[in-house]
Every structure is written in C-alpha cells, then in structure tokens.
mmCIF file of C-alpha atoms in Angstrom:
data_model
loop_
_atom_site.group_PDB
_atom_site.id
_atom_site.type_symbol
_atom_site.label_atom_id
_atom_site.label_comp_id
_atom_site.label_asym_id
_atom_site.label_seq_id
_atom_site.Cartn_x
_atom_site.Cartn_y
_atom_site.Cartn_z
ATOM 1 C CA UNK Y 1 35.438 59.082 61.025
ATOM 2 C CA UNK Y 2 36.189 57.663 64.496
ATOM 3 C CA UNK Y 3 39.736 58.985 64.320
ATOM 4 C CA UNK Y 4 38.358 62.509 63.885
ATOM 5 C CA UNK Y 5 35.305 62.383 66.145
ATOM 6 C CA UNK Y 6 37.076 60.653 69.045
ATOM 7 C CA UNK Y 7 39.985 63.102 68.924
ATOM 8 C CA UNK Y 8 38.349 66.284 67.709
ATOM 9 C CA UNK Y 9 39.840 68.378 70.527
ATOM 10 C CA UNK Y 10 43.340 67.095 69.738
ATOM 11 C CA UNK Y 11 42.954 67.891 66.050
ATOM 12 C CA UNK Y 12 41.399 71.221 67.003
ATOM 13 C CA UNK Y 13 44.358 72.255 69.159
ATOM 14 C CA UNK Y 14 46.780 71.266 66.409
ATOM 15 C CA UNK Y 15 44.741 73.105 63.770
ATOM 16 C CA UNK Y 16 44.556 76.285 65.869
ATOM 17 C CA UNK Y 17 48.289 76.021 66.579
ATOM 18 C CA UNK Y 18 49.080 75.836 62.875
ATOM 19 C CA UNK Y 19 46.763 78.756 62.097
ATOM 20 C CA UNK Y 20 48.425 80.870 64.786
ATOM 21 C CA UNK Y 21 51.903 80.021 63.523
ATOM 22 C CA UNK Y 22 50.837 80.825 59.972
ATOM 23 C CA UNK Y 23 49.210 84.160 60.827
ATOM 24 C CA UNK Y 24 51.961 85.471 63.102
ATOM 25 C CA UNK Y 25 54.800 84.282 60.869
ATOM 26 C CA UNK Y 26 53.052 85.693 57.776
ATOM 27 C CA UNK Y 27 52.804 89.136 59.354
ATOM 28 C CA UNK Y 28 56.487 88.999 60.304
ATOM 29 C CA UNK Y 29 57.461 87.743 56.833
ATOM 30 C CA UNK Y 30 55.513 90.508 55.073
ATOM 31 C CA UNK Y 31 57.005 93.239 57.273
ATOM 32 C CA UNK Y 32 60.571 91.950 56.970
ATOM 33 C CA UNK Y 33 60.100 91.231 53.269
ATOM 34 C CA UNK Y 34 58.984 94.815 52.683
ATOM 35 C CA UNK Y 35 61.946 96.179 54.678
ATOM 36 C CA UNK Y 36 64.481 93.982 52.897
ATOM 37 C CA UNK Y 37 63.037 94.778 49.469
ATOM 38 C CA UNK Y 38 63.390 98.464 50.349
ATOM 39 C CA UNK Y 39 66.986 97.844 51.391
ATOM 40 C CA UNK Y 40 67.767 96.005 48.153
ATOM 41 C CA UNK Y 41 66.716 98.949 45.997
ATOM 42 C CA UNK Y 42 67.948 101.675 48.366
ATOM 43 C CA UNK Y 43 70.512 104.226 47.138
ATOM 44 C CA UNK Y 44 72.691 103.482 50.192
ATOM 45 C CA UNK Y 45 75.248 100.767 49.478
ATOM 46 C CA UNK Y 46 75.358 99.378 53.025
ATOM 47 C CA UNK Y 47 71.576 98.869 52.979
ATOM 48 C CA UNK Y 48 71.776 97.056 49.637
ATOM 49 C CA UNK Y 49 74.581 94.832 50.942
ATOM 50 C CA UNK Y 50 72.604 93.965 54.094
ATOM 51 C CA UNK Y 51 69.475 93.159 52.090
ATOM 52 C CA UNK Y 52 71.431 91.012 49.660
ATOM 53 C CA UNK Y 53 73.165 89.136 52.494
ATOM 54 C CA UNK Y 54 69.811 88.551 54.255
ATOM 55 C CA UNK Y 55 68.234 87.042 51.152
ATOM 56 C CA UNK Y 56 71.289 85.025 50.138
ATOM 57 C CA UNK Y 57 71.791 83.445 53.561
ATOM 58 C CA UNK Y 58 68.147 82.644 54.322
ATOM 59 C CA UNK Y 59 67.203 81.377 50.862
ATOM 60 C CA UNK Y 60 70.157 78.990 50.863
ATOM 61 C CA UNK Y 61 69.754 77.709 54.421
ATOM 62 C CA UNK Y 62 67.538 74.647 55.055
ATOM 63 C CA UNK Y 63 64.552 75.645 57.172
ATOM 64 C CA UNK Y 64 65.182 72.804 59.641
ATOM 65 C CA UNK Y 65 68.707 74.105 60.222
ATOM 66 C CA UNK Y 66 67.306 77.594 60.787
ATOM 67 C CA UNK Y 67 64.915 76.173 63.400
ATOM 68 C CA UNK Y 68 67.848 74.589 65.207
ATOM 69 C CA UNK Y 69 69.801 77.854 65.042
ATOM 70 C CA UNK Y 70 66.913 79.904 66.440
ATOM 71 C CA UNK Y 71 65.443 77.503 69.015
ATOM 72 C CA UNK Y 72 68.741 76.175 70.312
ATOM 73 C CA UNK Y 73 71.149 78.983 69.472
ATOM 74 C CA UNK Y 74 69.409 82.134 70.703
ATOM 75 C CA UNK Y 75 68.934 80.876 74.303
ATOM 76 C CA UNK Y 76 72.729 80.530 74.533
ATOM 77 C CA UNK Y 77 72.906 84.308 74.089
ATOM 78 C CA UNK Y 78 70.446 84.910 76.901
ATOM 79 C CA UNK Y 79 67.326 85.248 74.741
ATOM 80 C CA UNK Y 80 64.823 82.878 76.333
ATOM 81 C CA UNK Y 81 61.327 82.893 74.825
ATOM 82 C CA UNK Y 82 58.489 80.368 74.383
ATOM 83 C CA UNK Y 83 59.198 77.823 71.648
ATOM 84 C CA UNK Y 84 56.197 79.099 69.676
ATOM 85 C CA UNK Y 85 57.787 82.568 69.485
ATOM 86 C CA UNK Y 86 61.049 81.053 68.291
ATOM 87 C CA UNK Y 87 59.125 79.069 65.661
ATOM 88 C CA UNK Y 88 57.410 82.250 64.441
ATOM 89 C CA UNK Y 89 60.804 83.967 64.194
ATOM 90 C CA UNK Y 90 62.301 81.088 62.194
ATOM 91 C CA UNK Y 91 59.331 80.794 59.819
ATOM 92 C CA UNK Y 92 58.909 84.556 59.419
ATOM 93 C CA UNK Y 93 62.575 85.300 58.753
ATOM 94 C CA UNK Y 94 62.928 82.392 56.327
ATOM 95 C CA UNK Y 95 59.840 83.339 54.306
ATOM 96 C CA UNK Y 96 60.745 87.039 54.346
ATOM 97 C CA UNK Y 97 63.634 86.311 51.977
ATOM 98 C CA UNK Y 98 61.212 84.938 49.373
ATOM 99 C CA UNK Y 99 58.710 87.752 49.961
ATOM 100 C CA UNK Y 100 61.549 90.225 49.479
ATOM 101 C CA UNK Y 101 62.493 88.784 46.108
ATOM 102 C CA UNK Y 102 58.857 88.710 44.999
ATOM 103 C CA UNK Y 103 58.455 92.377 45.907
ATOM 104 C CA UNK Y 104 61.763 93.289 44.266
ATOM 105 C CA UNK Y 105 60.680 91.624 41.038
ATOM 106 C CA UNK Y 106 57.509 93.717 41.191
ATOM 107 C CA UNK Y 107 59.516 96.873 41.815
ATOM 108 C CA UNK Y 108 61.582 96.131 38.711
ATOM 109 C CA UNK Y 109 58.404 96.080 36.609
ATOM 110 C CA UNK Y 110 57.601 99.696 37.523
ATOM 111 C CA UNK Y 111 58.958 102.069 34.841
ATOM 112 C CA UNK Y 112 61.968 104.073 36.034
ATOM 113 C CA UNK Y 113 60.230 107.211 34.849
ATOM 114 C CA UNK Y 114 57.777 106.844 37.723
ATOM 115 C CA UNK Y 115 60.535 107.195 40.302
ATOM 116 C CA UNK Y 116 62.260 109.969 38.386
ATOM 117 C CA UNK Y 117 59.035 111.922 38.168
ATOM 118 C CA UNK Y 118 58.496 111.525 41.918
ATOM 119 C CA UNK Y 119 62.019 112.722 42.679
ATOM 120 C CA UNK Y 120 61.588 115.716 40.354
ATOM 121 C CA UNK Y 121 58.637 116.718 42.531
ATOM 122 C CA UNK Y 122 60.903 116.731 45.579
ATOM 123 C CA UNK Y 123 59.805 113.407 47.080
ATOM 124 C CA UNK Y 124 62.329 111.504 49.191
ATOM 125 C CA UNK Y 125 63.362 107.917 48.492
ATOM 126 C CA UNK Y 126 61.042 106.661 51.219
ATOM 127 C CA UNK Y 127 58.094 108.648 49.878
ATOM 128 C CA UNK Y 128 58.778 107.549 46.313
ATOM 129 C CA UNK Y 129 58.998 103.905 47.329
ATOM 130 C CA UNK Y 130 55.968 103.815 49.631
ATOM 131 C CA UNK Y 131 53.639 106.142 47.692
ATOM 132 C CA UNK Y 132 54.572 105.567 44.052
ATOM 133 C CA UNK Y 133 56.583 102.406 43.420
ATOM 134 C CA UNK Y 134 55.367 99.799 45.943
ATOM 135 C CA UNK Y 135 51.622 100.326 45.377
ATOM 136 C CA UNK Y 136 52.177 99.557 41.682
ATOM 137 C CA UNK Y 137 54.633 96.754 42.374
ATOM 138 C CA UNK Y 138 52.302 95.019 44.836
ATOM 139 C CA UNK Y 139 49.597 94.713 42.211
ATOM 140 C CA UNK Y 140 51.865 92.538 40.077
ATOM 141 C CA UNK Y 141 53.140 90.276 42.880
ATOM 142 C CA UNK Y 142 49.928 89.384 44.712
ATOM 143 C CA UNK Y 143 49.976 85.810 43.370
ATOM 144 C CA UNK Y 144 53.681 85.094 44.166
ATOM 145 C CA UNK Y 145 53.279 86.507 47.671
ATOM 146 C CA UNK Y 146 50.233 84.285 48.208
ATOM 147 C CA UNK Y 147 52.185 81.237 47.039
ATOM 148 C CA UNK Y 148 54.959 82.018 49.516
ATOM 149 C CA UNK Y 149 52.485 82.274 52.385
ATOM 150 C CA UNK Y 150 50.911 78.963 51.387
ATOM 151 C CA UNK Y 151 54.400 77.438 51.513
ATOM 152 C CA UNK Y 152 54.858 79.016 54.956
ATOM 153 C CA UNK Y 153 51.686 77.312 56.220
ATOM 154 C CA UNK Y 154 53.009 73.932 55.106
ATOM 155 C CA UNK Y 155 56.509 74.626 56.432
ATOM 156 C CA UNK Y 156 55.028 75.244 59.884
ATOM 157 C CA UNK Y 157 54.850 71.446 60.238
ATOM 158 C CA UNK Y 158 58.551 71.502 61.157
ATOM 159 C CA UNK Y 159 57.674 73.304 64.398
ATOM 160 C CA UNK Y 160 56.087 70.132 65.741
ATOM 161 C CA UNK Y 161 59.516 68.547 66.036
ATOM 162 C CA UNK Y 162 60.456 71.315 68.496
ATOM 163 C CA UNK Y 163 57.626 70.836 71.013
ATOM 164 C CA UNK Y 164 55.353 73.419 69.384
ATOM 165 C CA UNK Y 165 51.666 72.514 69.174
ATOM 166 C CA UNK Y 166 50.679 72.263 65.528
ATOM 167 C CA UNK Y 167 48.625 70.051 63.244
ATOM 168 C CA UNK Y 168 51.169 67.495 62.041
ATOM 169 C CA UNK Y 169 52.350 66.813 65.583
ATOM 170 C CA UNK Y 170 48.959 65.327 66.484
ATOM 171 C CA UNK Y 171 49.912 62.069 64.763
ATOM 172 C CA UNK Y 172 52.336 61.249 67.611
ATOM 173 C CA UNK Y 173 49.587 61.358 70.234
ATOM 174 C CA UNK Y 174 47.103 59.405 68.126
ATOM 175 C CA UNK Y 175 49.687 56.816 67.124
ATOM 176 C CA UNK Y 176 50.447 56.180 70.796
ATOM 177 C CA UNK Y 177 46.709 55.706 71.413
ATOM 178 C CA UNK Y 178 46.576 53.050 68.701
ATOM 179 C CA UNK Y 179 44.581 54.872 66.054
ATOM 180 C CA UNK Y 180 45.136 54.178 62.357
ATOM 181 C CA UNK Y 181 48.141 56.187 61.224
ATOM 182 C CA UNK Y 182 46.794 56.320 57.662
ATOM 183 C CA UNK Y 183 43.495 57.946 58.639
ATOM 184 C CA UNK Y 184 45.301 60.213 61.064
ATOM 185 C CA UNK Y 185 47.392 61.576 58.219
ATOM 186 C CA UNK Y 186 44.309 61.849 56.004
ATOM 187 C CA UNK Y 187 42.621 64.184 58.506
ATOM 188 C CA UNK Y 188 45.860 66.105 59.040
ATOM 189 C CA UNK Y 189 46.055 66.594 55.266
ATOM 190 C CA UNK Y 190 42.450 67.833 55.255
ATOM 191 C CA UNK Y 191 43.368 70.375 57.940
ATOM 192 C CA UNK Y 192 46.290 71.705 55.913
ATOM 193 C CA UNK Y 193 44.090 71.779 52.826
ATOM 194 C CA UNK Y 194 41.560 73.981 54.630
ATOM 195 C CA UNK Y 195 44.285 76.425 55.660
ATOM 196 C CA UNK Y 196 45.974 76.618 52.263
ATOM 197 C CA UNK Y 197 42.680 76.934 50.383
ATOM 198 C CA UNK Y 198 41.678 79.780 52.709
ATOM 199 C CA UNK Y 199 44.943 81.611 51.933
ATOM 200 C CA UNK Y 200 44.498 80.928 48.228
ATOM 201 C CA UNK Y 201 40.921 82.241 48.300
ATOM 202 C CA UNK Y 202 42.030 85.404 50.110
ATOM 203 C CA UNK Y 203 44.721 86.173 47.549
ATOM 204 C CA UNK Y 204 42.400 85.355 44.666
ATOM 205 C CA UNK Y 205 40.062 88.037 46.006
ATOM 206 C CA UNK Y 206 42.963 90.493 46.337
ATOM 207 C CA UNK Y 207 44.160 89.696 42.832
ATOM 208 C CA UNK Y 208 40.714 90.193 41.315
ATOM 209 C CA UNK Y 209 40.376 93.522 43.097
ATOM 210 C CA UNK Y 210 43.867 94.982 42.770
ATOM 211 C CA UNK Y 211 45.836 92.707 40.451
ATOM 212 C CA UNK Y 212 47.190 93.840 37.106
ATOM 213 C CA UNK Y 213 44.800 92.962 34.284
ATOM 214 C CA UNK Y 214 46.416 90.574 31.818
#
C-alpha cells in the first residue's frame, strides 16, 4: 500500500489525465463516428467515398503511428496546440472509424421499408436518418459502441509516451524514486479497471433501458 499512499497525488493526476483523455476523445469519436456513418450510407457518391476512405485508412493504421502523424506532423503545417489536444484528436479520430462501422452495422439491421416509408412522407435523407433510422440502429449497437470506448480508454496509455499526463506514465516517476515497479503496475491496472468498469456499467444501464430485447 505504501506505493499508493506515498504517491497518491501522482496516481491521482495520472488517473484524472486518463479520464479527461477518455471523455474528450469519446465525445469526438462519437460525433465523428456518427458523421462518417451518415456519409457511408448517404445517397451522394462523394460522401460515401470519403466515409469509406476515412474508415479504411484509420482502421488499418497503427494507433502509435497516428500519434506520431498528429503530434509531430500537424505542427509542421502551422497547427500548434497542447499535446493533450493532439492526443484527443488522435484517439478520437482513430476510434471514430470503429464507431462508424458499429453504427453502420446497426443501420443495416433497420428494414429498408422504414426509410422508404419516411421518404414517401416527404422526409429528407437527413430527417430519415436522424429521426427514423439512427434511433432504431443505436438500440442494437449500444454494446459494440461501449466496447470501442473501453478500448479507447486503454489506448489512451500511448499518450504518455508523448509527454501527456496519464495513468500509465506515472510508472516512470515512481521507478525513478525507487518504488517497486510490480506494485506500481498493479495500482495502475486498478486505475484502468475502475475506468473501464465505469464505462461498462454505464453502457449496461443504457442497454437495459434502450437495447433491443433478445
């Protein structure tokens, strides 16, 4: 317990940093995932091509490489932001590709007659998608979306290698102070477990309330 009690503030800063990364990147991932899923089923070919390219590139790019591209590449084009913002962009964009595919799979489960009926009533594509299709699709993809956000929380550990304060990075400080590396990692694992179980509990509640009954 000495590792935790003697360094509670250090663990606390890392824990809060990971929570912030997870929350901000999750919001970005959900927004971009929704937009890209809309693009992938849009009647406009250029939108579908852009959505497909977004998913294909990000899903097949290692996250570490994406961090390098964002944190080291964007400043070369004059975009200078705090490293935490860059980390949120990398995590959010990467996860959005998986959120997009989860939402698209849910959209494909909605009977085509639903969309046709909406269009026969004079609803636009945007209205049909947002008011008819997506509300039904979301009910069937609550669990996959939750799993992707849990993966995002764990992937945030990469940010520590780029001078961003997060939970895993605390081991460097404690190792330099001579504390047991094994117990340091045990408490880091406990911190990640708290975060992932909280996300899991949230989505279990959402699934019980709005999920499709099996």
